PDB file of C-alpha atoms and ligand atoms in Angstrom:
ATOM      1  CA  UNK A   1       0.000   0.000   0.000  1.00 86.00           C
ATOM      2  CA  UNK A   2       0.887   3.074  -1.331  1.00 93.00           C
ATOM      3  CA  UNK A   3       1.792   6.319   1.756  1.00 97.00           C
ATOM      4  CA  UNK A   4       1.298   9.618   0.984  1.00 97.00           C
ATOM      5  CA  UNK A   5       2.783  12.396   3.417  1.00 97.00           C
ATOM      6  CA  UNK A   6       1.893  15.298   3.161  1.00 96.00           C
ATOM      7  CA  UNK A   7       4.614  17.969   4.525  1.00 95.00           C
ATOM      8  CA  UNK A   8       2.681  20.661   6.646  1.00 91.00           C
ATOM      9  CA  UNK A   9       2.543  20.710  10.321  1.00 86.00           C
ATOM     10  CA  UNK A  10      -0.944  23.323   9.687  1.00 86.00           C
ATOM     11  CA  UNK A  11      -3.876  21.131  11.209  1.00 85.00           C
ATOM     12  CA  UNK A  12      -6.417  23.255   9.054  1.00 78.00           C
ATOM     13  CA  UNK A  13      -4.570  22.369   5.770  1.00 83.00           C
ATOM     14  CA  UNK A  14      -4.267  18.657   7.223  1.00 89.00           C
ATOM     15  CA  UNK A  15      -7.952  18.317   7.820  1.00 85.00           C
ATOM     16  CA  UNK A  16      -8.916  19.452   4.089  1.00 79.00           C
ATOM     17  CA  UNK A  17      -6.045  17.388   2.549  1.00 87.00           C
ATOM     18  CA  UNK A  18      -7.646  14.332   4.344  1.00 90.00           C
ATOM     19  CA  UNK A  19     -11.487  14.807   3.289  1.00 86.00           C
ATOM     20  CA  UNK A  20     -10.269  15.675  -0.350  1.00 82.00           C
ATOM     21  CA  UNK A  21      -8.071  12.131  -1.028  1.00 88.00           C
ATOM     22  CA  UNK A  22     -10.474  10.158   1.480  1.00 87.00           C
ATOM     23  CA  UNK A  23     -11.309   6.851  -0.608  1.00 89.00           C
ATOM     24  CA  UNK A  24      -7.703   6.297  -2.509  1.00 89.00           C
ATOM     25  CA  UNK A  25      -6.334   3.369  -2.153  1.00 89.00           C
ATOM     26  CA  UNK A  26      -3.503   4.472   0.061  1.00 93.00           C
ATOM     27  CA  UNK A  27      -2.917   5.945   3.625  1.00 94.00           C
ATOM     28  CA  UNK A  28      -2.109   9.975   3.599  1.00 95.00           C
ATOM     29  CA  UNK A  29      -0.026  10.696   6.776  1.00 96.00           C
ATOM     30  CA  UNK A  30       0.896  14.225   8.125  1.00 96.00           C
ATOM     31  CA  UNK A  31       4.670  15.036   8.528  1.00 95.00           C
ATOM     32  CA  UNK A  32       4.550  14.331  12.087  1.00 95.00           C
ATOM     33  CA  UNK A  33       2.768  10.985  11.930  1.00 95.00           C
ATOM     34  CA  UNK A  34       5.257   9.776   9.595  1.00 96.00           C
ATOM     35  CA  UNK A  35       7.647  10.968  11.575  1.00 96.00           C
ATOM     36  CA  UNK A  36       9.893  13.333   9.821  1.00 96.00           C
ATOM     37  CA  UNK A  37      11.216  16.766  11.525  1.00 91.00           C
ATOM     38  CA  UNK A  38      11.758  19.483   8.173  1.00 92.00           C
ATOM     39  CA  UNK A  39      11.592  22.855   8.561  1.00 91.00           C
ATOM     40  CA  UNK A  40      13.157  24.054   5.403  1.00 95.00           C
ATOM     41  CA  UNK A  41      13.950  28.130   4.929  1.00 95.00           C
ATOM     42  CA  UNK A  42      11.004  28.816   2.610  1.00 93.00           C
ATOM     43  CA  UNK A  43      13.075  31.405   0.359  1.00 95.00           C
ATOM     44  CA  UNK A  44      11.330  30.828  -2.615  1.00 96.00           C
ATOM     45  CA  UNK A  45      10.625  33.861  -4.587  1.00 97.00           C
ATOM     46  CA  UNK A  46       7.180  31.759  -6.161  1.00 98.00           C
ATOM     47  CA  UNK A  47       4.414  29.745  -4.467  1.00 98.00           C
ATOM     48  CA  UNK A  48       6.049  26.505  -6.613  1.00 98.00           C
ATOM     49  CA  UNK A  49       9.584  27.034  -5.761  1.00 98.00           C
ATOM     50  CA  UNK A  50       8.764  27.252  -1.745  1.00 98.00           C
ATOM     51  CA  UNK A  51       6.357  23.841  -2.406  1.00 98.00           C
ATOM     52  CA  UNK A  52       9.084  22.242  -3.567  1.00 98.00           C
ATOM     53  CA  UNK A  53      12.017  23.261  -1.419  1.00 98.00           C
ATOM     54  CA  UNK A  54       9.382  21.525   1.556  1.00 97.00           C
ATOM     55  CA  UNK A  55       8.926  18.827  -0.642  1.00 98.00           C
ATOM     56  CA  UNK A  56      12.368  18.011  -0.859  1.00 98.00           C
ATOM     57  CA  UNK A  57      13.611  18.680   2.354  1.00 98.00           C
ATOM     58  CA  UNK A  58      10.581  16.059   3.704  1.00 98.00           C
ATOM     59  CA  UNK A  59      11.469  13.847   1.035  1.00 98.00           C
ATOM     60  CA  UNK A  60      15.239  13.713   2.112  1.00 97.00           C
ATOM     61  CA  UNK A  61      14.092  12.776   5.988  1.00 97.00           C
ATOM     62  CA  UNK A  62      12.235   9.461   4.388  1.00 97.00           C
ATOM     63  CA  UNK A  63      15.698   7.079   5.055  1.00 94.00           C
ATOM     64  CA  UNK A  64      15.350   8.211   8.340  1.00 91.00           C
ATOM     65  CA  UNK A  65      11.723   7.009   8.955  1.00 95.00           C
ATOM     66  CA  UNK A  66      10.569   3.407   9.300  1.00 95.00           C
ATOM     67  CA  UNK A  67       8.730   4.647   5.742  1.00 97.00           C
ATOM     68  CA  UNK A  68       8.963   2.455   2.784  1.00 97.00           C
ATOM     69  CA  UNK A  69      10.801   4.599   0.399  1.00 96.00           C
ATOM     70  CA  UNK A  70       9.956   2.468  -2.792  1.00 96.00           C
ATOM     71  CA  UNK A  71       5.806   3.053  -1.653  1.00 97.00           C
ATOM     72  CA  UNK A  72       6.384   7.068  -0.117  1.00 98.00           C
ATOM     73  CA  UNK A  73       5.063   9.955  -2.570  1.00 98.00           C
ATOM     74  CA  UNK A  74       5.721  13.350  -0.521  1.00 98.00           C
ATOM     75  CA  UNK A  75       3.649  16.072  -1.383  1.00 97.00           C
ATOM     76  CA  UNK A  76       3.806  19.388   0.436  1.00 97.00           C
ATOM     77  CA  UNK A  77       1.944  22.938  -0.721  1.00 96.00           C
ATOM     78  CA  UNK A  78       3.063  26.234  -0.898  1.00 96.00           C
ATOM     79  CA  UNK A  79      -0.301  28.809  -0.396  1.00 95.00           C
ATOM     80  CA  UNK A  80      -0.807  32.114  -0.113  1.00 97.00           C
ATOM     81  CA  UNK A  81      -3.171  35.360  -0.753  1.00 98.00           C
ATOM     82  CA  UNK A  82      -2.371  37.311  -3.429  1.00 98.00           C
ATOM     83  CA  UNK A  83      -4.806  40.851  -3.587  1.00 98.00           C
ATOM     84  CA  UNK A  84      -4.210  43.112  -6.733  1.00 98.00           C
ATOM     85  CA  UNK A  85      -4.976  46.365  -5.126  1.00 98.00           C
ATOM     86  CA  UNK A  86      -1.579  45.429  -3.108  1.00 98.00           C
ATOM     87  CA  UNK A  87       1.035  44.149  -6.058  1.00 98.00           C
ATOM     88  CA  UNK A  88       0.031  41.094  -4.878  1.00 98.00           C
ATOM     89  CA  UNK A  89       0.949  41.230  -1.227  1.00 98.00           C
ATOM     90  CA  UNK A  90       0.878  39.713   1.273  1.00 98.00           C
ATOM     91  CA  UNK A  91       1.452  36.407  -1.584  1.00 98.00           C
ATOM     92  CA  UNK A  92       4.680  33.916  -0.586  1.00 97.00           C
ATOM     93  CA  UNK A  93       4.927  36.090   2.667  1.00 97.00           C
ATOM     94  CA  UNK A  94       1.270  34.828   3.451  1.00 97.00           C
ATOM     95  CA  UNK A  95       2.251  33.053   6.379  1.00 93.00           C
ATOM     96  CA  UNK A  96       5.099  35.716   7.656  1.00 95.00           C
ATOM     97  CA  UNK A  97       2.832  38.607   7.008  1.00 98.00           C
ATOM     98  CA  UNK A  98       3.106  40.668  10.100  1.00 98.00           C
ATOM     99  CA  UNK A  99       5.115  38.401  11.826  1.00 98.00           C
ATOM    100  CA  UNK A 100       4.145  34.299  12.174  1.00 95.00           C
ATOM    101  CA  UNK A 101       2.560  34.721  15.692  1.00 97.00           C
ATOM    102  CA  UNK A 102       0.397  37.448  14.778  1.00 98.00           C
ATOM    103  CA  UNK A 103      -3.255  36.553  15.029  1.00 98.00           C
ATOM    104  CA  UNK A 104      -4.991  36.455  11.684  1.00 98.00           C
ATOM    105  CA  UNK A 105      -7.527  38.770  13.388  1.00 98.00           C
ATOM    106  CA  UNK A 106      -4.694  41.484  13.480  1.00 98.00           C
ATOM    107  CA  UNK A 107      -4.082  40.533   9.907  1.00 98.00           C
ATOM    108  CA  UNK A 108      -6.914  40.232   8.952  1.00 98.00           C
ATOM    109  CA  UNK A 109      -7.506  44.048  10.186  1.00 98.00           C
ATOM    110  CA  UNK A 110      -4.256  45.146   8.696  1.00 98.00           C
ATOM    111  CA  UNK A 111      -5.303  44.296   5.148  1.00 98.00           C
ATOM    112  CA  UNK A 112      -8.887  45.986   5.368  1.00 98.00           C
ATOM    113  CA  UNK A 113      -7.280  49.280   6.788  1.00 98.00           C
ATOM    114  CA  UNK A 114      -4.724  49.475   3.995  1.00 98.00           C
ATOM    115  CA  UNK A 115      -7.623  48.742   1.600  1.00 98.00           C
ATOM    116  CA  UNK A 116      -9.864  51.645   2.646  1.00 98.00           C
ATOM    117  CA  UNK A 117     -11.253  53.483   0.208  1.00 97.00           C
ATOM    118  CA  UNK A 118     -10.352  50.914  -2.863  1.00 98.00           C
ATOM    119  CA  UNK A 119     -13.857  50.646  -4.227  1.00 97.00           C
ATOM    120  CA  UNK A 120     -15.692  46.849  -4.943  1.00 96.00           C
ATOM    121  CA  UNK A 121     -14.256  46.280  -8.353  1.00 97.00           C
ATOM    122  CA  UNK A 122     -10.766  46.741  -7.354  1.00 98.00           C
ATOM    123  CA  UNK A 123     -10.652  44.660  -3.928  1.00 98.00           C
ATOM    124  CA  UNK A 124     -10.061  41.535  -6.595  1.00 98.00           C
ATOM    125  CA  UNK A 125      -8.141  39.033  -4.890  1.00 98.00           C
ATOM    126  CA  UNK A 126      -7.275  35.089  -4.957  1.00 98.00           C
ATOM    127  CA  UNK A 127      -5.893  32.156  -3.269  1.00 98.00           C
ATOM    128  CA  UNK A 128      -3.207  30.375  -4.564  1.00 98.00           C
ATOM    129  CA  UNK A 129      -2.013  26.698  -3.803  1.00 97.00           C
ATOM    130  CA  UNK A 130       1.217  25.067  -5.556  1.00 98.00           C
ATOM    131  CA  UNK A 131       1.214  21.305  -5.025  1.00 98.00           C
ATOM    132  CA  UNK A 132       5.284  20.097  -5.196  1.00 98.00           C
ATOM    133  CA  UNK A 133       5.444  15.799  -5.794  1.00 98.00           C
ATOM    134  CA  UNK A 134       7.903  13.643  -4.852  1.00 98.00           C
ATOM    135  CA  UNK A 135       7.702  10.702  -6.078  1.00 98.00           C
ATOM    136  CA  UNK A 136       9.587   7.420  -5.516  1.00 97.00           C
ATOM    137  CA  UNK A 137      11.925   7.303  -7.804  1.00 97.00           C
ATOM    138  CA  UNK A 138      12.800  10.807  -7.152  1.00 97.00           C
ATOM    139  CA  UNK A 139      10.705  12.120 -10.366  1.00 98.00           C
ATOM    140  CA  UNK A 140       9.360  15.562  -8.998  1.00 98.00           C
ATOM    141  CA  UNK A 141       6.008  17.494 -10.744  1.00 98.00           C
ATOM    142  CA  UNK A 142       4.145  20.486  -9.677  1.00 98.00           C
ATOM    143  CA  UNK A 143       0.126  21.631  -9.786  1.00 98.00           C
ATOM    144  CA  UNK A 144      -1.662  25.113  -9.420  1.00 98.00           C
ATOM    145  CA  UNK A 145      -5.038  25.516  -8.340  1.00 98.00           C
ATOM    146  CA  UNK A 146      -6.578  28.834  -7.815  1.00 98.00           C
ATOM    147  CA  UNK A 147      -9.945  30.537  -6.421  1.00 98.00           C
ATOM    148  CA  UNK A 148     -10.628  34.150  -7.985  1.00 98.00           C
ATOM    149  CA  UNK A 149     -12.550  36.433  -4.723  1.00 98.00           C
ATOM    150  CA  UNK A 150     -12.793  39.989  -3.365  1.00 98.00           C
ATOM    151  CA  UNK A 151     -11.593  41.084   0.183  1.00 98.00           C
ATOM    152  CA  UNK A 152     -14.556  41.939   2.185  1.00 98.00           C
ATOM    153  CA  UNK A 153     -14.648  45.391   4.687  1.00 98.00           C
ATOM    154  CA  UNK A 154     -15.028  43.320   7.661  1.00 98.00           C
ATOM    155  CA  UNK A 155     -14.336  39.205   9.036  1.00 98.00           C
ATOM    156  CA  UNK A 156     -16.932  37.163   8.595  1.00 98.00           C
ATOM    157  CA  UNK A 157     -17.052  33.539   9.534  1.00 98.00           C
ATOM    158  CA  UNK A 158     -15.823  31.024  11.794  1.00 97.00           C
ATOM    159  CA  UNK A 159     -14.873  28.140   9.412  1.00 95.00           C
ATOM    160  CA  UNK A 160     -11.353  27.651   7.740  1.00 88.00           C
ATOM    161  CA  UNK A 161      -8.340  29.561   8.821  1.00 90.00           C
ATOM    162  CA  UNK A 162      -5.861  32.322   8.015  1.00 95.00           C
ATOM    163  CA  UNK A 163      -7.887  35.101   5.922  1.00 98.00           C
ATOM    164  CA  UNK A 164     -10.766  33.243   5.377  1.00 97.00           C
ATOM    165  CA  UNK A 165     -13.147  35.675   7.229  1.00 98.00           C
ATOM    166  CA  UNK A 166     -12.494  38.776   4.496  1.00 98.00           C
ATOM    167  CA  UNK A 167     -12.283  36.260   1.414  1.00 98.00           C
ATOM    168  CA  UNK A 168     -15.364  36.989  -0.446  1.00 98.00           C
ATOM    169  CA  UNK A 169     -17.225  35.102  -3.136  1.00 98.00           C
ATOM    170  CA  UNK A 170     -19.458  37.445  -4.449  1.00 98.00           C
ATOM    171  CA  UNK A 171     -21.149  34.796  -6.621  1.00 97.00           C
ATOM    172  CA  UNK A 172     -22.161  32.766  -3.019  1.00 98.00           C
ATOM    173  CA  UNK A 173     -22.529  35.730  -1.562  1.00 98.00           C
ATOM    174  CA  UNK A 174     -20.382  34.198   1.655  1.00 98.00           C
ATOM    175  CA  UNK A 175     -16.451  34.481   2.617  1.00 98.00           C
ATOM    176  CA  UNK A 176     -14.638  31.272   2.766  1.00 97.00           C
ATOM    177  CA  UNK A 177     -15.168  31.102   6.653  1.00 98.00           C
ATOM    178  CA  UNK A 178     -18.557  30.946   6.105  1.00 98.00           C
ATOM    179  CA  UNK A 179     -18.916  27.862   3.497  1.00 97.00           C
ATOM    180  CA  UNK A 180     -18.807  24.271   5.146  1.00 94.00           C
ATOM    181  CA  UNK A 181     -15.591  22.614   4.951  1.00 88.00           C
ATOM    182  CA  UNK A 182     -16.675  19.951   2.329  1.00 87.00           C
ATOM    183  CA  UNK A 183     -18.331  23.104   0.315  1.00 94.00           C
ATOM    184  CA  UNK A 184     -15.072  25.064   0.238  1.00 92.00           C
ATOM    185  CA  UNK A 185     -12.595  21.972  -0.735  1.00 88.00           C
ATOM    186  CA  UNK A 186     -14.649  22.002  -3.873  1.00 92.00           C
ATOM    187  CA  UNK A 187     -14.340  24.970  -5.175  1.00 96.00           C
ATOM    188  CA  UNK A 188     -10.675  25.782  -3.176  1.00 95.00           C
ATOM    189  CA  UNK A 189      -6.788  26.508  -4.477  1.00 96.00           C
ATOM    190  CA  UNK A 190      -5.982  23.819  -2.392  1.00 93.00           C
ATOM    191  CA  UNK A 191      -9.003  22.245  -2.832  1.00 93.00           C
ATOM    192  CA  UNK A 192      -8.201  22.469  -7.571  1.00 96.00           C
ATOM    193  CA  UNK A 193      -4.658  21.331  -6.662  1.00 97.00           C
ATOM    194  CA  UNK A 194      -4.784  18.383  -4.682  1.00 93.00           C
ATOM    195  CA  UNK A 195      -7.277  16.743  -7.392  1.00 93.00           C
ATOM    196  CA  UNK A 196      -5.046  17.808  -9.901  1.00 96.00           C
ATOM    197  CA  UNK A 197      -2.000  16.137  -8.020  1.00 96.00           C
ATOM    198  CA  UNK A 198      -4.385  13.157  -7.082  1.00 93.00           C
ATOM    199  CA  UNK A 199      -4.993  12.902 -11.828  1.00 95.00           C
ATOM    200  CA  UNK A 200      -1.289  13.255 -12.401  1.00 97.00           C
ATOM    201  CA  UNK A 201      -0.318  10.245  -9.925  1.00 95.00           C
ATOM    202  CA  UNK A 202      -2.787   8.158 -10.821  1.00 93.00           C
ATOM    203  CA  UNK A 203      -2.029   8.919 -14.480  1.00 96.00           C
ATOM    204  CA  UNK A 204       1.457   7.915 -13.247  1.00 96.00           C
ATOM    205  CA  UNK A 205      -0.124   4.820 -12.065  1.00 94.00           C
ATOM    206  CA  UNK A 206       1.287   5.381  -8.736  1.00 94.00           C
ATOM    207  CA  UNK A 207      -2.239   5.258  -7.210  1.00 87.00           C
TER     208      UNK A 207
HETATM  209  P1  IMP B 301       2.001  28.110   3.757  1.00 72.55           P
HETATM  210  O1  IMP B 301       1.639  27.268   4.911  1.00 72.55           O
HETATM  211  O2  IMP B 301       3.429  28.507   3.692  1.00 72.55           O
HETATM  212  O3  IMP B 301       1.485  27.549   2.473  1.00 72.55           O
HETATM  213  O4  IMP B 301       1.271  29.485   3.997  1.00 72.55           O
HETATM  214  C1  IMP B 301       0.005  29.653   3.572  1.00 72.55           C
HETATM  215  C2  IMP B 301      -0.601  30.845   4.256  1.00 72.55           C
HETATM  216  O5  IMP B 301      -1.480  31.440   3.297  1.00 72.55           O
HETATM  217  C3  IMP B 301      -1.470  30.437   5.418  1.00 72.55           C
HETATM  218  O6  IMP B 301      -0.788  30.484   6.625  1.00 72.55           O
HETATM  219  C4  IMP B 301      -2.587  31.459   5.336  1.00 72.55           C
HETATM  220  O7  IMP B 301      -2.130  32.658   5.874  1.00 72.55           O
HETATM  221  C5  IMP B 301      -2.732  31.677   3.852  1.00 72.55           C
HETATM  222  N1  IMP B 301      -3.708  30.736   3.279  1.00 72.55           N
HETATM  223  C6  IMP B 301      -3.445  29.719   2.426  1.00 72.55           C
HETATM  224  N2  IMP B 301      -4.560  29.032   2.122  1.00 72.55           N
HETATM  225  C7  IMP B 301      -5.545  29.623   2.816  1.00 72.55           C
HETATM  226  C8  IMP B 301      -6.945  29.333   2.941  1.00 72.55           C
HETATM  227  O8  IMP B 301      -7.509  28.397   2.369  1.00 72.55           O
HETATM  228  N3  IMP B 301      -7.618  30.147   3.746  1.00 72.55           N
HETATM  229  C9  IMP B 301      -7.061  31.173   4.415  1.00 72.55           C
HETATM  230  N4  IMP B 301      -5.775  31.477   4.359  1.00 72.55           N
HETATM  231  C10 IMP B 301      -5.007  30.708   3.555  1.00 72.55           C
END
């Protein structure tokens, strides 16, 4: 039986990653079930670059593990927030914005204020999610999924994570926080780039 870890110690990501490749014929382990310690330097200057460099790095702690390296596909993401109105900010600093410990509330906050006064049509925004593979025999591939939205003028929701609350989807008429989990893996970055992965290994025949 195949074992696919994925390489994120983020609980929200893990929980989403889990419901999207529930029913494959393999098990899909977190970093820390499997075992492996990698915390890379994410200094990437794209979302693909940074999902590989944690690919890799989690790939090279396998001989370490009591994983089967002939049956372990890593795959790790790289995601982030990219708003126009900003030049794309806060993008592959998603995570760093404002420092790591900062609460997304404070974020959150932060990204409204410097948005004040950008009307509706310019508060376009999206989420972006670069899957990096590594596969057995070392072969490597990347995917992109994306989710086009508008930043709201205030949080609202209690779902997801990170800047879910001031995501809008104006065509649901409801921020990301505020769709059920299964309802926003659908229609997710992360949500587009983990089926995409899931196609190219199993057109691989690796699943
Ligand atoms: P990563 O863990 O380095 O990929 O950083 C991704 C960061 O982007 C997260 O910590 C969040 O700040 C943000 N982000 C990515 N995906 C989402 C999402 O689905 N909802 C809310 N925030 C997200």
């Amino acid at each position: 039986m195949k074992t696919i870890v994925f390489a994120t110690g983020n609980s929200g990501k893990m929980r989403e990653i889990r419901e999207i490749l529930d029913g494959l014929p393999c098990r899909v382990l977190s970093m820390k079930e499997a075992g492996i310690t990698a915390d890379p330097e994410e200094n990437g200057t794209t979302f693909s670059e940074n999902a590989m460099i944690k690919a890799r790095a989690a790939a090279a702690a396998v001989p370490g593990t009591k994983l089967d390296p002939e049956n372990t596909i890593i795959l790790a993401d790289d995601s982030g927030l990219e708003i126009d109105a900003l030049g794309k900010e806060p993008g592959v600093c998603s995570a760093r914005y404002m420092g790591r410990d900062t609460s997304y509330h404070i974020k959150n906050a932060e990204l409204i204020r410097r948005l004040k006064g950008v009307p509706p049509e310019k508060r376009t925004a999206r989420f972006v999610c670069e899957i990096a593979a590594v596969l057995p025999d070392g072969e490597t591939f990347t995917v992109r999924g994306t989710i086009e939205g508008k930043i709201g003028y205030e949080e609202r929701g209690e779902n997801g994570f990170g800047y879910d609350p001031i995501f809008y989807l104006p065509d649901l008429s409801r921020t990301t926080a505020e769709l059920p989990m299964d309802e926003k893996n659908k229609i997710s970055h992360r949500g587009k780039a983990l089926r995409a992965a899931r196609e190219e290994l199993q057109r691989r025949g690796l699943l």
